[in-house]
Each structure stands twice: as structure tokens, then as C-alpha cells.
Amino acid sequence: MADSLSSGLGDEKEKEKEDRERSGHAAKAEKNKEKDDVRETLSSKDKNGGNMGKKRNLSDLSLVRFITTELTRGYFLEHNEAKYTERRERVYTCLRIPKELEKLMTFGFFLCLDAFLYVFTLLPLRVILALLRLLTLPCCGLSGSRLLQPAQVCDVLKGFIMVLCYSMMSYVDYSMMYHLIRGQSVIKLYIIYNMLEVADRLFSSFGQDILDALYWTATEPKEKKRAHIGVIPHFLMAVLYVFLHAILIMVQATTLNVAFNSHNKSLLTIMMSNNFVEIKGSVFKKFEKNNLFQMSNSDIKERFTNYILLLIVCLRNMEQFSWNPDHLWVLFPDVVMVIASEVAVDIVKHAFITKFNDISADVYGEYRASLAFDLVSSRQKNAYTDYSDSVSRRMGFIPLPLALLLIRVVMSSVKIQGSLSFMCVLLFYLGMITLKVLNSIVLLGRSCVFVKEANMEEKLFDPPPSAVSSRVNSRAHRTKHVHIVPQPDPTIDKGGIPLSSHTTQPANMAESAAPTLPKSDSDTFLTTPDEEEDEKIINVDTGLEGGGLEPRTPKKDLLEIDRFTICGNRID
């Protein structure tokens, strides 16, 4: 019985297998037949000049049948559900871009406003306190090893730079510059304005480096070997930079003022259309998240600078018309047109960049958290830099030249005479301090919320690197460069010591501990392209798997992105 059952089951399986093979052969035969028919039809069409083959019925290929098929044929979108779902998500992302982008722009605008108001409000008070400390030192005696703290030295240098540059700016005649620019042709002014925009980005890129070099030269510990040209040459370079940058922004504001006052508004229209050319130069490039973050910071700085330029233009025009409030409504449509074109260009540019590069709209929340991290870290007790300097490094916004120009325009437009005018100036100054304090409190609270939502609190408590750790880190980098040289045996280092996991030599311990040293915010914010190459070299050295080298490119964090793309959108 068992043999008969097994033989019966075997026969059934063989029959099923034969049926499957027959059905498969039949399906293949039908497909081959259809292909042969199509080939025969095409070949007969080519041979006979469009005549149908003999085996095909002419009624099956009639024009009426073709039109009927085109009118009645159908298709099913659910067969490609993933593709159409992705397309729908792209549309939703483009619709979310304006809201998320404007959140980032608003937050960045108030960051720039806080750094800008700092120059007018708290910086003069800090300079006065530092000078009072210098004057009272003979009476109080030296309480420490330094005459002034590093922050006070930087404040005094900023104050001296502002005073010297303002005295130099007083010799520049704004009215003569206005009439000189107004006498030029429209196309020449358009070219001049474009050249000024490029020069402003170049100045912003190099300007903060000059100021940082001055601050570090003035506050560098004296026990180190001197490797600089001196504080005075750096100070003169900083003064020259701030003066030239202020003159450049003045020419830019004057050109915009000429465009506002032209009769046919042709120059203003051409200048605004120039913003849409920016879309062509940005949208069709490949962007990563870090590159988009750099562009967003540049757009924040550009928008805030344009607002200050519009304020300067309004002040000059109101002063020419004796502060008649009716003239302000004449300027209002042009101001709205400039702001609206800037906002529209930013929205369209970012919407299509995120669409072409498959970047989610949630990335702007990450950018906002990164900017908030700058603010919170600069408020710590062991902060390595001033808040305004961190904003300058992040966005390329240097407030000193712009503040100097605004002071120059206000002093030439507003006449202060009598005790009542001085009282108004004092009340205005107190109002600016109030605005600065309120803005700082609100920004700090919102920044703490953004940092907490992004789970970045642990990075705030990393201790700053000491001089010893920095030397060990640099020594480790030098040894890693040495490891690039090919060795006969990859398990033996330069000194002949085996690089096994059980070896406990001091040199290897130092090398293995160097990459895990606590890295402060200063290392991340002042990242240079050389450090990026070093990280790649480290990954090449440590990527020994299976006897071969597997280079692993590090994933750059947003906190490592600084101002290196102020001159343009650098694509790596």
C-alpha cells in the first residue's frame, strides 16, 4: 500500500510538472509568435514602402481602429504607486518650503539684529569699563597677571577701530558721491551694482579673518614663541579693511538711492530683475545639506544688509525733503517691491533646490537648531568667542562696517542742537538698549528650545581644549600623515612596534587617545579645509578591513560649516 501511494503521488507530481512545462512552452511560443508578427509587419512595411504584409488583414490596421484604441485605452496608476507617492511628496515639500524658510530667515534676521545692536549699545559700555579698569590700575594694583582680560582687549580694539574709521569717513562727501554716480548711464550703474555685490562678498570673506588675526595677536599668551608681525600692523590692516568695506557699502547704498530717485524707475527694475538671475546660477547645481546651509546663511546676511541699505536710502531721501512724512509714502511702493522681489527669489530658489536634490523641508529646522547652538554656546562661562563674532563666522555678516556707515549717515542727516535734542538722543539710546536686551532674552529662550528639540545639549558641556591637548592633537595629526607612506608590512608602524590590539605602548596609547579627546566648539566652528583632509586621512588609516584599505568619507556635521562660502556657493 505504501509503495502504491508513493508511486501515485510521484505520478501526480510528474504530471503537474509536465503541465507546468507545457504551459510555459505554450506561453513562450505565443510570445515568440507575437514578436515574429511584429517583426514581419515592420519588415514588410520597410520593404513595400508602407504596405502591410500578406498575412495581416488590412481592416485590423485601419485608421478608425487606431483612433478608437487611442480613445478607449486605459492605464492604472496603482501599478507604480511608489513613483507617484514620491511625486506627491515633492509637491508637498515645495508647498512647505515658504513656511519653513521664512521661519529660518526670521530667526536669522533677529540674530543679525542682535549682533548689529550690540555695536551701538553694549560695546561702548564695555569699552568704557575696560578703559576705567586701565585708569584705576595704579590705585587698585594688579590683581592678576593680565592688565585686561582678553574680552576687554578685543572690546577696546573694536572701539578704537570704530573711532578711527569714523574720523576717516567724515572726510567722504556723500552728496558729491551721489551726483557723481547719478551722472552715469543706466547700464553702467547696473554693472557697477553687480561689481559691488561681488566685492562685498569678497570683503566679508576676508574681513573676519583680519579681525580674528588682530584679536588673537593681541591676546595670545606671551610665553609662546612670536610668530606674527606685531599688533600694530594687524591693527592698521583692520582699520583699513573696515574703512574700505564701509566705503563700498556707501557706494552700494548710493547706487540704490539713485535707482529710487530716477524718473522712469528703469534702473530699479533692472536691479530687481538681477535677483532672478541668481535662480539660474543656483537651482541647476548639485546641493548637499551642508551646501544648502551655507546658502541659507548667505541669504540671511544678504536680506538683513538690504534692509539696512533701504533704511539708509529712506533717511537720505527724508533729509532731502525736510522730513516731510508725505514723501515716505512715495518711497513705500519701491521699498515693498525690493523686499517682495528678494523674498520671492529666495522662496523659488530654495523650493527648486530642495526638489531637484531630494532634500526634505525639515532640514531648515536643523539649520535653525545649529544657529541656536551658536547663540547658546556663546553665552557659556567658558565661551571662546563673542556672540557677534560667532554670527560673523557663521553667516559672513560683519556688523562693524555697516554700523559705521549708519552712524555716518545718521550724524549727517540729523542735526543735534540744544538740551532737548540731547535728551531725545539719550532716550533713543536707552530704547535701543531695551530692544537689545529684550531681543537677546527672547532669542536665548527660543534657542534653548531649539537645541533641546534637536538633542544637542550634550555638545554644550564639552570642555574647551587646553594647550597640552591641542599639542597632542597636532602631534597625532603629524603621525597620521606619516602613516600614509606605504610600508612593507601594514601591521608594523614606523618604529617597528606591532600595531596589535594587545600592545600597550605609550606612543600607541597617545595616538589612539588623540582622536577621542573632547572637542570644543571652537574646533568645530573654526574648521578649515585642511582639517577635513586630515579626517579623511585618519579614516583611510583606520579603515583596514580584510587586508585592504577602504576609505570612509566622514559625515560632516552642520556645526562644522562656517563662512567659507561667502564668496559664492562652493560645491564640494
XYZ file of C-alpha atoms in Angstrom:
572
model
C 0.000 0.000 0.000
C 2.767 2.389 0.909
C 4.547 1.688 -2.360
C 1.369 2.222 -4.350
C 0.623 5.528 -2.565
C 4.143 6.802 -3.058
C 4.090 5.793 -6.725
C 0.704 7.534 -7.125
C 1.961 10.716 -5.561
C 5.068 10.550 -7.725
C 2.949 10.172 -10.854
C 0.777 13.145 -9.858
C 3.858 15.314 -9.255
C 5.304 14.321 -12.609
C 2.016 15.172 -14.326
C 1.879 18.580 -12.627
C 5.468 19.216 -13.624
C 4.732 18.243 -17.220
C 1.647 20.511 -17.250
C 3.706 23.438 -15.992
C 6.350 22.835 -18.608
C 3.715 22.620 -21.341
C 2.025 25.853 -20.187
C 5.398 27.555 -20.013
C 6.311 26.388 -23.503
C 2.918 27.499 -24.784
C 3.341 30.964 -23.269
C 6.820 31.259 -24.753
C 5.519 30.144 -28.120
C 2.775 32.760 -28.013
C 5.265 35.486 -27.114
C 7.632 34.402 -29.862
C 4.745 34.338 -32.306
C 3.757 37.895 -31.369
C 7.334 39.057 -31.753
C 7.591 37.337 -35.143
C 4.361 39.004 -36.232
C 5.618 42.441 -35.208
C 8.961 41.873 -36.910
C 7.225 40.595 -40.026
C 4.929 43.603 -40.073
C 7.784 46.048 -39.643
C 9.930 44.308 -42.217
C 7.088 44.193 -44.725
C 6.442 47.865 -44.085
C 10.047 48.726 -44.770
C 10.225 46.587 -47.895
C 6.961 47.570 -49.536
C 7.105 51.283 -48.643
C 4.357 51.252 -46.049
C 2.213 48.341 -47.418
C 1.001 45.763 -44.935
C 2.122 42.125 -45.003
C 0.108 39.491 -46.751
C -0.756 37.653 -43.550
C -2.174 40.758 -41.863
C -5.721 41.889 -42.502
C -5.948 45.493 -43.627
C -9.144 46.045 -41.603
C -7.261 45.291 -38.351
C -4.812 48.145 -39.032
C -7.312 50.741 -40.194
C -7.203 54.369 -39.066
C -10.601 54.061 -37.388
C -9.402 51.172 -35.244
C -6.282 53.133 -34.226
C -8.310 56.203 -33.218
C -10.819 54.015 -31.355
C -7.995 52.350 -29.429
C -6.458 55.696 -28.520
C -9.820 56.966 -27.246
C -10.663 53.910 -25.179
C -7.344 52.626 -23.874
C -6.781 52.804 -20.113
C -3.998 52.605 -17.547
C -3.662 52.013 -13.791
C -1.596 54.408 -11.641
C -1.555 51.981 -8.726
C 0.840 49.778 -10.670
C 3.533 52.396 -9.970
C 2.427 53.523 -6.527
C 5.911 54.348 -5.174
C 6.713 56.700 -8.030
C 3.533 58.737 -7.774
C 3.708 58.859 -3.985
C 7.188 60.315 -4.275
C 5.954 62.926 -6.758
C 3.158 63.914 -4.408
C 5.606 64.260 -1.505
C 7.759 66.560 -3.637
C 4.767 68.804 -4.229
C 4.021 68.882 -0.501
C 7.689 69.674 0.200
C 7.592 72.626 -2.211
C 4.439 73.882 -0.520
C 6.124 73.658 2.916
C 9.306 75.438 1.830
C 7.973 79.041 2.147
C 6.836 78.482 5.734
C 9.983 76.652 6.902
C 12.313 79.015 5.043
C 10.708 82.120 6.480
C 10.971 80.634 9.983
C 14.710 80.247 9.450
C 15.022 83.686 7.861
C 13.133 85.339 10.703
C 15.269 83.651 13.336
C 18.453 84.542 11.446
C 17.281 88.130 10.984
C 16.918 88.625 14.724
C 20.315 87.014 15.268
C 21.877 89.573 12.918
C 19.856 92.345 14.576
C 21.166 91.307 17.986
C 24.775 91.395 16.765
C 24.126 94.729 14.999
C 22.558 96.380 18.053
C 25.466 95.151 20.181
C 27.781 97.581 18.366
C 25.592 100.563 19.309
C 24.528 99.602 22.833
C 26.748 97.266 24.844
C 30.061 97.701 23.028
C 30.505 101.393 24.064
C 29.713 100.489 27.670
C 32.190 97.593 27.645
C 34.885 99.848 26.169
C 34.279 102.435 28.902
C 34.526 99.768 31.608
C 37.798 98.459 30.135
C 39.277 101.971 29.986
C 38.184 102.638 33.566
C 39.994 99.489 34.618
C 43.171 100.745 32.950
C 42.849 104.132 34.647
C 42.217 102.662 38.096
C 45.036 100.112 37.969
C 47.591 102.414 39.719
C 45.129 102.864 42.596
C 43.905 99.280 42.916
C 47.089 97.456 41.987
C 47.464 94.417 39.764
C 45.035 91.745 40.894
C 46.187 89.246 38.296
C 48.792 88.576 35.659
C 46.928 90.486 32.931
C 46.207 94.186 32.688
C 42.993 93.445 30.817
C 41.084 90.272 30.152
C 41.117 89.002 26.532
C 37.490 90.033 26.015
C 38.265 93.556 27.244
C 41.263 93.820 24.917
C 39.064 92.857 21.965
C 36.415 95.397 23.005
C 38.985 98.197 23.242
C 40.358 97.297 19.809
C 36.853 97.369 18.327
C 36.210 100.758 19.907
C 39.440 102.229 18.555
C 38.698 100.838 15.093
C 35.260 102.452 15.100
C 36.603 105.832 16.259
C 39.429 105.956 13.712
C 37.247 104.795 10.827
C 34.520 107.314 11.694
C 37.057 110.138 11.690
C 38.240 108.948 8.260
C 34.652 108.643 6.992
C 33.924 112.248 7.939
C 36.134 113.347 5.029
C 33.997 111.453 2.493
C 31.356 113.688 0.894
C 28.148 111.706 0.427
C 26.476 114.384 -1.735
C 29.372 114.545 -4.180
C 29.368 110.754 -4.450
C 25.612 110.798 -5.142
C 25.881 113.299 -8.019
C 28.917 111.501 -9.426
C 27.004 108.224 -9.594
C 23.834 109.856 -10.884
C 25.704 111.222 -13.900
C 26.457 107.724 -15.165
C 24.334 105.810 -17.669
C 21.832 103.180 -16.632
C 23.737 100.214 -17.991
C 26.950 101.412 -16.370
C 25.215 101.713 -13.000
C 23.808 98.210 -13.396
C 27.305 96.830 -13.985
C 28.658 98.850 -11.060
C 25.996 97.463 -8.727
C 26.813 93.870 -9.714
C 30.511 94.511 -9.174
C 29.763 95.961 -5.743
C 27.820 92.835 -4.741
C 30.748 90.599 -5.684
C 33.227 92.886 -3.897
C 31.049 92.892 -0.778
C 31.154 89.087 -0.618
C 34.924 89.105 -1.078
C 35.381 91.709 1.664
C 33.100 89.782 4.010
C 35.016 86.576 3.385
C 38.414 88.059 4.192
C 37.366 90.697 6.720
C 36.585 88.438 9.659
C 39.920 86.673 9.147
C 41.678 90.033 9.516
C 39.763 90.853 12.691
C 40.330 87.370 14.162
C 44.049 87.671 13.428
C 44.115 91.010 15.265
C 42.244 89.668 18.297
C 44.442 86.591 18.598
C 47.656 88.571 18.112
C 46.644 90.991 20.873
C 45.544 88.297 23.345
C 47.968 85.465 22.573
C 49.832 84.172 25.649
C 53.300 85.719 25.858
C 55.111 82.509 26.738
C 54.629 81.310 23.177
C 57.254 81.966 20.532
C 56.428 85.047 18.480
C 55.218 84.032 15.010
C 53.430 87.200 13.889
C 54.262 90.651 12.558
C 53.001 92.527 15.616
C 49.808 94.039 16.967
C 50.175 97.468 15.317
C 50.417 96.149 11.713
C 47.399 93.920 12.336
C 45.517 96.876 13.816
C 46.296 99.051 10.783
C 45.140 96.265 8.459
C 41.872 96.004 10.398
C 41.298 99.763 10.253
C 41.962 99.805 6.511
C 39.604 96.887 5.946
C 36.705 98.374 7.944
C 37.134 101.747 6.205
C 37.224 100.268 2.686
C 34.279 97.974 3.395
C 32.259 100.906 4.736
C 33.063 102.948 1.600
C 31.980 100.030 -0.585
C 28.641 99.731 1.234
C 28.205 103.501 0.935
C 28.639 103.340 -2.847
C 26.167 100.449 -2.932
C 23.615 102.442 -0.924
C 24.176 105.497 -3.134
C 23.561 103.462 -6.292
C 20.335 102.144 -4.788
C 19.358 105.706 -3.862
C 19.926 106.830 -7.455
C 17.695 103.999 -8.650
C 14.950 105.106 -6.253
C 15.103 108.717 -7.432
C 15.228 108.017 -11.177
C 12.191 109.227 -13.078
C 11.331 106.112 -15.111
C 12.454 103.577 -12.457
C 14.262 101.620 -15.175
C 17.422 101.178 -13.118
C 15.468 99.890 -10.132
C 13.613 97.419 -12.344
C 16.873 96.157 -13.850
C 18.446 95.798 -10.402
C 15.470 93.830 -9.118
C 15.468 91.576 -12.184
C 19.086 90.817 -11.375
C 17.837 88.842 -8.355
C 16.085 86.386 -10.663
C 19.361 85.728 -12.476
C 20.519 84.287 -9.143
C 17.975 81.486 -9.589
C 19.646 80.378 -12.814
C 23.049 80.249 -11.166
C 21.898 78.230 -8.155
C 18.953 75.986 -8.941
C 20.596 73.710 -11.505
C 23.603 72.808 -9.366
C 24.034 69.801 -7.136
C 23.494 70.680 -3.475
C 24.027 68.699 -0.313
C 22.531 69.617 3.053
C 25.708 71.417 4.133
C 25.878 73.447 0.917
C 22.241 74.443 1.333
C 23.010 75.521 4.904
C 25.791 77.771 3.612
C 23.461 79.298 1.038
C 20.766 79.864 3.670
C 23.223 81.728 5.903
C 24.334 83.845 2.957
C 20.702 84.674 2.125
C 20.017 85.711 5.733
C 23.001 88.055 5.705
C 22.040 89.459 2.297
C 18.458 90.134 3.353
C 19.480 91.907 6.561
C 22.040 94.012 4.686
C 19.392 95.019 2.144
C 17.103 96.154 4.953
C 19.848 98.395 6.355
C 20.560 99.781 2.876
C 16.864 100.596 2.430
C 16.896 102.331 5.823
C 19.874 104.439 4.723
C 18.140 105.328 1.440
C 14.978 106.395 3.293
C 16.985 108.518 5.737
C 18.806 110.330 2.934
C 15.591 110.954 0.991
C 13.693 112.165 4.044
C 16.551 114.512 4.910
C 16.461 115.988 1.382
C 12.713 116.657 1.693
C 12.972 118.214 5.177
C 11.489 115.137 6.871
C 8.123 115.529 5.161
C 6.079 112.406 6.077
C 4.224 112.570 2.748
C 7.409 111.696 0.885
C 7.655 108.472 2.852
C 4.539 107.183 1.074
C 6.224 107.978 -2.238
C 9.122 105.705 -1.294
C 6.902 102.992 0.150
C 5.981 101.193 -3.149
C 9.630 100.950 -4.209
C 10.665 99.612 -0.808
C 7.902 96.991 -0.957
C 8.991 95.994 -4.470
C 12.598 95.464 -3.375
C 11.615 93.382 -0.329
C 8.990 91.362 -2.232
C 11.410 90.501 -5.036
C 14.032 89.381 -2.515
C 11.557 87.152 -0.670
C 10.136 85.695 -3.887
C 13.587 84.865 -5.269
C 14.611 83.139 -2.029
C 11.415 81.049 -1.923
C 11.639 79.947 -5.561
C 15.360 79.221 -5.295
C 15.114 77.096 -2.165
C 11.950 75.315 -3.344
C 13.544 74.074 -6.550
C 16.896 73.286 -4.927
C 15.173 71.016 -2.412
C 13.080 69.475 -5.202
C 15.990 68.692 -7.527
C 18.207 67.341 -4.729
C 15.525 65.370 -2.797
C 16.018 67.370 0.416
C 13.210 67.430 2.949
C 11.743 70.662 4.257
C 12.563 69.515 7.798
C 16.205 70.337 7.140
C 15.506 74.020 7.845
C 14.647 73.060 11.412
C 18.118 71.528 11.693
C 19.658 74.725 10.353
C 17.730 76.752 12.915
C 18.950 74.457 15.697
C 22.544 74.868 14.527
C 22.253 78.667 14.634
C 20.642 78.408 18.064
C 23.582 76.283 19.223
C 25.931 79.165 18.303
C 23.960 81.558 20.470
C 23.697 79.238 23.466
C 27.377 78.238 23.361
C 28.472 81.887 23.227
C 26.571 82.558 26.483
C 28.516 79.937 28.422
C 31.093 80.834 31.033
C 33.928 79.197 29.088
C 32.851 80.608 25.696
C 35.755 81.015 23.297
C 34.402 83.976 21.305
C 31.950 86.829 21.411
C 28.470 86.255 20.078
C 28.780 88.857 17.307
C 31.988 87.188 16.107
C 30.320 83.762 16.005
C 27.497 85.210 13.885
C 30.112 86.762 11.605
C 31.845 83.452 11.145
C 28.616 81.578 10.549
C 26.852 83.999 8.185
C 29.614 86.267 6.960
C 27.813 89.238 8.494
C 30.364 91.701 9.889
C 28.471 94.460 11.737
C 31.324 96.980 12.125
C 31.377 98.462 8.565
C 27.576 98.554 8.305
C 27.230 100.152 11.754
C 29.915 102.700 10.863
C 28.063 103.715 7.695
C 24.731 104.011 9.524
C 26.319 106.231 12.186
C 27.834 108.399 9.441
C 24.501 108.783 7.630
C 22.524 109.480 10.808
C 25.019 112.083 12.023
C 24.916 113.884 8.664
C 21.118 113.691 8.339
C 20.066 114.621 11.874
C 21.157 117.883 13.475
C 21.547 117.779 17.246
C 21.188 121.216 18.816
C 20.089 122.167 22.306
C 19.474 120.267 25.512
C 16.182 118.841 24.257
C 17.933 117.164 21.329
C 20.463 115.587 23.703
C 17.628 114.310 25.877
C 15.987 112.747 22.807
C 19.272 111.112 21.850
C 19.635 109.725 25.396
C 16.100 108.358 25.378
C 16.685 106.810 21.947
C 19.870 105.160 23.235
C 18.037 103.750 26.254
C 15.334 102.454 23.926
C 17.960 100.700 21.812
C 19.444 99.090 24.912
C 15.961 97.933 25.940
C 15.361 96.485 22.484
C 18.739 94.746 22.557
C 18.107 93.180 25.976
C 14.579 92.030 25.108
C 15.740 90.626 21.785
C 18.594 88.756 23.494
C 16.300 87.278 26.153
C 13.736 86.058 23.611
C 16.428 84.685 21.299
C 18.154 82.864 24.155
C 14.893 81.268 25.272
C 13.954 80.164 21.750
C 17.490 78.917 21.121
C 17.384 76.726 24.239
C 14.124 75.227 22.968
C 15.587 74.549 19.518
C 18.761 72.997 20.964
C 16.731 70.771 23.280
C 14.447 69.637 20.466
C 17.489 68.738 18.353
C 19.089 66.754 21.243
C 22.271 68.837 21.153
C 22.580 69.586 24.870
C 25.485 67.207 25.424
C 27.651 69.162 22.975
C 27.343 72.261 25.140
C 29.176 70.638 28.032
C 32.310 69.584 26.150
C 35.263 71.250 27.918
C 37.472 73.562 25.844
C 40.799 72.038 24.778
C 43.872 73.042 26.744
C 47.223 73.890 25.244
C 48.563 70.411 26.061
C 45.660 68.640 24.387
C 45.975 70.816 21.295
C 49.684 69.988 21.053
C 48.930 66.282 21.439
C 46.239 66.569 18.820
C 48.554 68.289 16.353
C 51.285 65.721 17.071
C 48.786 62.950 16.393
C 47.837 64.583 13.097
C 51.504 64.670 12.066
C 51.939 60.979 12.861
C 48.831 60.154 10.859
C 50.336 61.915 7.865
C 53.405 59.732 8.248
C 51.254 56.594 8.088
C 50.246 57.410 4.540
C 53.696 56.248 3.340
C 53.343 52.594 2.210
C 55.078 50.104 4.489
C 56.238 46.574 3.670
C 54.081 45.169 6.460
C 50.838 47.002 7.329
C 50.928 45.592 10.856
C 54.267 47.296 11.706
C 54.451 51.044 12.328
C 57.361 53.402 11.734
C 59.194 52.439 14.907
C 58.866 48.691 14.366
C 56.217 48.213 17.055
C 53.382 45.817 16.110
C 50.012 47.562 15.878
C 48.013 44.816 17.551
C 45.103 45.320 19.875
C 47.009 43.755 22.804
C 50.003 46.155 22.571
C 50.089 48.747 25.349
C 52.857 51.125 24.340
C 52.744 54.797 25.347
C 53.035 56.030 21.767
C 50.128 53.938 20.601
C 48.088 54.982 23.616
C 48.665 58.624 22.756
C 47.711 58.059 19.134
C 44.585 56.129 19.996
C 43.537 58.674 22.615
C 44.111 61.692 20.402
C 41.010 61.326 18.196
C 38.805 60.769 21.277
C 39.869 63.944 23.052
C 36.956 66.232 23.929
C 36.496 68.621 21.071
C 35.227 72.066 21.903
C 33.011 74.280 19.853
C 35.971 76.377 18.756
C 37.383 73.405 16.881
C 34.127 72.867 15.066
C 33.370 76.474 14.274
C 36.877 77.252 13.052
C 37.064 74.203 10.832
C 39.330 74.612 7.823
C 39.594 72.548 4.646
C 42.916 71.174 5.929
C 41.170 69.596 8.909
C 38.699 67.958 6.568
C 41.591 66.389 4.650
C 43.106 65.210 7.932
C 39.849 63.486 8.846
C 39.858 61.694 5.516
C 43.446 60.596 6.116
C 42.513 59.307 9.576
C 39.670 57.283 8.131
C 41.946 55.819 5.485
C 44.428 54.752 8.149
C 41.845 53.179 10.403
C 39.815 51.562 7.609
C 41.833 48.280 7.419
C 39.328 45.528 6.754
C 40.113 42.258 5.056
C 43.693 43.248 4.291
C 42.656 46.220 2.110
C 42.155 49.924 2.509
C 38.582 51.180 2.472
C 38.478 54.965 2.681
C 35.430 56.188 4.531
C 34.384 59.792 3.972
C 33.292 61.390 7.257
C 29.767 62.735 7.544
C 30.191 66.435 8.228
C 28.026 67.891 10.935
C 26.228 71.198 10.426
C 28.218 72.705 13.276
C 31.382 72.306 11.202
C 30.092 74.606 8.471
C 31.346 78.160 8.657
C 31.650 81.138 6.367
C 33.813 79.595 3.609
C 31.084 80.063 1.017
C 30.515 83.787 1.469
C 32.184 84.417 -1.898
C 29.640 82.127 -3.539
C 28.100 78.716 -3.196
C 31.092 76.411 -3.158
C 30.182 72.902 -4.249
C 32.463 70.168 -2.977
